[in-house]
Coordinates of C-alpha atoms in Angstrom, one line a residue:
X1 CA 68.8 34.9 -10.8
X2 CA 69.2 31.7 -9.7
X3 CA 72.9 30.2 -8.8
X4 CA 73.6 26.6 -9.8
X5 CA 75.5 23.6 -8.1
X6 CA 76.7 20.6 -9.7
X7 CA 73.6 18.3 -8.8
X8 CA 70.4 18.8 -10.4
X9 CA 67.2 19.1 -8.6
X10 CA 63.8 18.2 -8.6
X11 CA 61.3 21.0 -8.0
X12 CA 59.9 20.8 -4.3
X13 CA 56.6 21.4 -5.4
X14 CA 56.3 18.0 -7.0
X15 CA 57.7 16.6 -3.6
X16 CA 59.9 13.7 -5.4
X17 CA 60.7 12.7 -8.6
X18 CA 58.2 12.4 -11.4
X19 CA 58.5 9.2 -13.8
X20 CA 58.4 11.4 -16.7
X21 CA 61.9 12.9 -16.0
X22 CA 63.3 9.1 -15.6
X23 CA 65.7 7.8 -18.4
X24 CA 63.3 5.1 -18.6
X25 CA 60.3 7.3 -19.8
X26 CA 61.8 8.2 -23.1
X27 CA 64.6 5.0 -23.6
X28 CA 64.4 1.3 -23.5
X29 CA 67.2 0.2 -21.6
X30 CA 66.7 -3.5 -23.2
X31 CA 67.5 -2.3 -26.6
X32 CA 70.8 -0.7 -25.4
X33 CA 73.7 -2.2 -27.0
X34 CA 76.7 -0.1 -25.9
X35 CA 77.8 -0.8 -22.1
X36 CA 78.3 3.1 -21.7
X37 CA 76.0 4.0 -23.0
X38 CA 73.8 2.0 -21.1
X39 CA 75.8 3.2 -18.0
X40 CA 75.4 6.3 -18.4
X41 CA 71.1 6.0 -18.4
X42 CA 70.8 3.4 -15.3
X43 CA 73.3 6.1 -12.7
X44 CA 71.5 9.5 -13.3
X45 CA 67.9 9.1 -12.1
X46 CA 66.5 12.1 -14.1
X47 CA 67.1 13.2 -17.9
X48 CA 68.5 16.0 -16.6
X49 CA 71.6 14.4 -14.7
X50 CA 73.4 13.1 -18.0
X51 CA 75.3 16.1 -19.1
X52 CA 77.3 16.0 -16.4
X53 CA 77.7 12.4 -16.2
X54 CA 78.9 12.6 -19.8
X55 CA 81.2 15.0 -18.6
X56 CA 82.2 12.7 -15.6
X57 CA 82.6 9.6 -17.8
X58 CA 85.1 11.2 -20.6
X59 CA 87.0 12.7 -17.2
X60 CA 87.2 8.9 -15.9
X61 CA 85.3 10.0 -12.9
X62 CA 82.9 7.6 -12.8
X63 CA 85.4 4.2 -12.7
X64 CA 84.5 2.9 -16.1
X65 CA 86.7 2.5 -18.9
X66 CA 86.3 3.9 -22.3
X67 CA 87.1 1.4 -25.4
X68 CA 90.2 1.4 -27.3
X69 CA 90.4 3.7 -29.9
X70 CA 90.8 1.4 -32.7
X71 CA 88.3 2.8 -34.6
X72 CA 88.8 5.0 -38.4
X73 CA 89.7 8.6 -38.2
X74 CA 90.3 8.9 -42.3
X75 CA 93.2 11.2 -43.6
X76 CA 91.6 14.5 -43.9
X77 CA 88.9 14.6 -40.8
X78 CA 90.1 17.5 -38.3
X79 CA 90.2 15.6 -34.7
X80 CA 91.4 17.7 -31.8
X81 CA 91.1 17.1 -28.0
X82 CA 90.0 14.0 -26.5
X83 CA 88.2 11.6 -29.4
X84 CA 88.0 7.9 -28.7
X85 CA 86.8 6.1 -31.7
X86 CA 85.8 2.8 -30.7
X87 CA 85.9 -0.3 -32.8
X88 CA 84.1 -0.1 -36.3
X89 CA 83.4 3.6 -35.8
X90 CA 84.2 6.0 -38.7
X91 CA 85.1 9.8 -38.6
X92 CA 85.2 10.6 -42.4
X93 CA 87.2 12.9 -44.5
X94 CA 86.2 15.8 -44.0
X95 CA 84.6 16.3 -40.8
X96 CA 85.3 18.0 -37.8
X97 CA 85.0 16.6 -34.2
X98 CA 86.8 18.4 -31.2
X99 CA 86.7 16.2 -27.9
X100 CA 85.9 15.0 -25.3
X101 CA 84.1 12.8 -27.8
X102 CA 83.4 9.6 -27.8
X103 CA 82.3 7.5 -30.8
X104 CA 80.8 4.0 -30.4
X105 CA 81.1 1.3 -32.6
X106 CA 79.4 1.2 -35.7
X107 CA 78.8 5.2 -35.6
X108 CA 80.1 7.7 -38.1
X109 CA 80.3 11.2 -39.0
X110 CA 80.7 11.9 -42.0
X111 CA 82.3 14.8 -43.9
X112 CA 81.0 18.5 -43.3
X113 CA 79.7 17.0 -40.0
X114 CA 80.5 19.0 -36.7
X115 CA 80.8 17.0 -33.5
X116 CA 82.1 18.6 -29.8
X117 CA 82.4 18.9 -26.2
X118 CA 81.5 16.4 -24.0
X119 CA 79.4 14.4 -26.5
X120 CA 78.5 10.5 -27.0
X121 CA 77.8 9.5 -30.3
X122 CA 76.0 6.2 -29.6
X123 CA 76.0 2.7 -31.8
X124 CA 75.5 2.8 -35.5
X125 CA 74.4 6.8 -35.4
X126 CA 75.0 8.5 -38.9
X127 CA 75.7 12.4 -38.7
X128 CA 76.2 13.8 -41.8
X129 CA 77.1 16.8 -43.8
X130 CA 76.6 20.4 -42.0
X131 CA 74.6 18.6 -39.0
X132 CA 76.1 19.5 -35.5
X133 CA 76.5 17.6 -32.3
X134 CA 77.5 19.3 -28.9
X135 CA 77.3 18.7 -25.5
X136 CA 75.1 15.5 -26.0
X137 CA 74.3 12.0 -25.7
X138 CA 72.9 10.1 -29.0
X139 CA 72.1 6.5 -27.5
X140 CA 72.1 4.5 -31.0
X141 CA 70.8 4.5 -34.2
X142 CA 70.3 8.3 -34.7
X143 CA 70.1 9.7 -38.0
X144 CA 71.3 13.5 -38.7
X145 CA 71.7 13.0 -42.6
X146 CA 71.4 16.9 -42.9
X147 CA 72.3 20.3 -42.1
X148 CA 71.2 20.5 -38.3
X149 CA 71.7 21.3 -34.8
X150 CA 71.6 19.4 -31.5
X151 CA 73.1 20.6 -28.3
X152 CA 72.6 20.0 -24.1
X153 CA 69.9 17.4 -25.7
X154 CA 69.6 13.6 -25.2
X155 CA 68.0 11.4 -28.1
X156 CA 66.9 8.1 -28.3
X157 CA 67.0 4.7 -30.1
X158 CA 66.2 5.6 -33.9
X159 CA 65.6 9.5 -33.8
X160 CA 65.7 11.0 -37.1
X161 CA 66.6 14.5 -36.9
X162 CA 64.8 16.3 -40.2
X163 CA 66.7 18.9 -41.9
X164 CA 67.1 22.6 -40.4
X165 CA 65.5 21.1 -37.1
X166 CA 67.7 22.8 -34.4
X167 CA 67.2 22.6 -30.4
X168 CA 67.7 25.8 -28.4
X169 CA 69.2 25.5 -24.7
X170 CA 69.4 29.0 -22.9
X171 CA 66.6 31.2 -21.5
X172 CA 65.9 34.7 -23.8
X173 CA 63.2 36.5 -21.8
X174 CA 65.7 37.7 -18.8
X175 CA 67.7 40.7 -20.9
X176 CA 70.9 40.3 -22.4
X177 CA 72.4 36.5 -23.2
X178 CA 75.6 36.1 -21.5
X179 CA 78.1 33.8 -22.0
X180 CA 78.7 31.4 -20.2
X181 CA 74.9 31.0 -19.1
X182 CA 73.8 32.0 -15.4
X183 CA 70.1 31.4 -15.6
X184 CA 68.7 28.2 -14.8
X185 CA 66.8 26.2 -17.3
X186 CA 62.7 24.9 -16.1
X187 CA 61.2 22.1 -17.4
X188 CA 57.6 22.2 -17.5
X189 CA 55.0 19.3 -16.0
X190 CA 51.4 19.8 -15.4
X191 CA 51.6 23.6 -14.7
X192 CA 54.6 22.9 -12.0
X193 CA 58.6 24.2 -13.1
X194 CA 60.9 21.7 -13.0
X195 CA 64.5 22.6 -12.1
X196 CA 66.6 21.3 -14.3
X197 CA 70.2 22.3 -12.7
X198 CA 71.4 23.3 -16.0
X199 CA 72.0 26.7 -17.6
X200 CA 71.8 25.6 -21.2
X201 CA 69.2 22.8 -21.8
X202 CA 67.5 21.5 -25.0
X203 CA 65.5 18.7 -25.4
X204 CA 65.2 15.0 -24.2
X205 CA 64.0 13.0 -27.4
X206 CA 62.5 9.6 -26.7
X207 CA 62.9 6.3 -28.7
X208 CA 61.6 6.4 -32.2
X209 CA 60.9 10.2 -32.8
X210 CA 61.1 12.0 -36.3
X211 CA 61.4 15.5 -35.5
X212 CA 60.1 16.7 -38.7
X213 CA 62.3 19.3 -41.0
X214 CA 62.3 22.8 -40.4
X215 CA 61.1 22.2 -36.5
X216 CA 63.0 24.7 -33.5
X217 CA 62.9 22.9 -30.1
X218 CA 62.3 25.5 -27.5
X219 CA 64.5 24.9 -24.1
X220 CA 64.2 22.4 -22.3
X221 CA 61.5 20.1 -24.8
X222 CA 60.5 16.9 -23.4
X223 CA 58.9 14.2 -26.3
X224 CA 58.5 10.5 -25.2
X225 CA 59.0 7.4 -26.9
X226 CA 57.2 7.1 -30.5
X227 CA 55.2 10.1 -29.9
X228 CA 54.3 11.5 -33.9
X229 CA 55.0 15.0 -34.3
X230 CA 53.7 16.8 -37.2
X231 CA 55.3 19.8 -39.4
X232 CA 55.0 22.7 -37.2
X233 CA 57.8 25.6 -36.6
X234 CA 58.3 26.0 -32.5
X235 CA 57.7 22.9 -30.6
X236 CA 57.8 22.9 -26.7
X237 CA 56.8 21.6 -23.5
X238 CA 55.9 18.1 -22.6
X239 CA 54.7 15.3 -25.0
X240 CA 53.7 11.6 -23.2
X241 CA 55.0 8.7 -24.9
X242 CA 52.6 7.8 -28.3
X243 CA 50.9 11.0 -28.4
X244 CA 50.7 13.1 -31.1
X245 CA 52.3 16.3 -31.3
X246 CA 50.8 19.5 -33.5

């Protein structure tokens, strides 16, 4: 069993880190609107660094400062914790979003939607009834119209999350699942285990992926930018940018 520090790290085998865990394998940094957003993708130097530094950045650890929460919590949304609604963002009657949360401008979740814990909703994302966010960044334009799950993930610029398409984070093949999670997460790259530092890990989803309905992301799923995946149940592993996934 393998006991986990803050920092992630890089499997020795590979000797340094491989492009393919980069933020800038599965997001284009140009497109970024939000400054925090942005932030958040240029200081980690793998995928696999951002949950914490979501973490960091909704503790004020990392010296940056989160927008006024001018933004629209309507009469009847449930808000607890932490939630900064940011200019033009919209948590609708009706849904339910427990912090630390942050909601960037243009975004809203709509009623029957779940968000929680340490989560970014990026720029003009729409989340909508019975789909639920934890423990994640959304970097903009993300569409979860239906009832879903995402958690421990990271999705890019105009991912559109099908409906019943969930990711799983936590390892299942070393006995009984404990809670909270002691067994480390592994990415996998050309036949070498990548440590991922994490004990609940889903999926990285690059720029412009449809993750069609019905699909389960095993742990740990890594899908580059504008790769096409077609209807298929379990999806898992490691997809290069503009493949095509079956």
């Amino acid at each position: 069993m393998n006991r986990l520090t803050d920092a992630p790290t890089i499997n020795t085998e590979l000797e340094r880190i491989d492009y393919r865990t980069t933020p800038a394998y599965y997001f284009d940094t140009e497109h970024i609107t939000d400054p925090l957003v942005l932030h958040l993708l240029t200081c980690c130097p793998t995928v696999f660094g951002l949950k914490k530094a979501i973490t960091d950045l909704m503790a004020g650890h990392l010296d940056v400062p989160l927008p006024e929460p001018t933004g629209v919590i309507e009469p009847g949304a449930t808000v607890r914790g932490q939630v900064v609604v940011a200019p033009g963002a919209v948590i609708a009657e009706g849904a339910f979003v427990t912090g630390p949360v942050l909601v960037c401008p243009g975004a809203v979740i709509e009623a029957g939607a779940r968000v929680r814990d340490n989560t970014v909703i990026g720029p003009g994302c729409r989340i909508g009834f019975g789909a639920e966010v934890t423990r994640s960044l959304l970097t903009g334009g993300v569409f979860m119209k239906h009832t879903s799950f995402v958690g421990d993930s990271v999705l890019g610029l105009g991912v559109n999350i099908g409906a019943f398409v969930s990711t799983t984070g936590l390892r299942v093949t070393s006995g009984p699942v404990t809670e909270p999670a002691t067994e480390e997460v592994c990415a996998h790259l050309d036949g070498h285990r990548i440590a991922t530092g994490q004990t609940k890990f889903g999926a990285v989803i690059g720029d412009g992926v449809i993750v069609p309905a019905g699909t389960v992301l095993q742990p740990a799923t890594l899908i580059g930018a504008h790769t096409l995946l077609y209807p298929k149940t379990q999806v898992g592993g490691f997809f290069p940018a503009g493949s095509q996934g079956r």
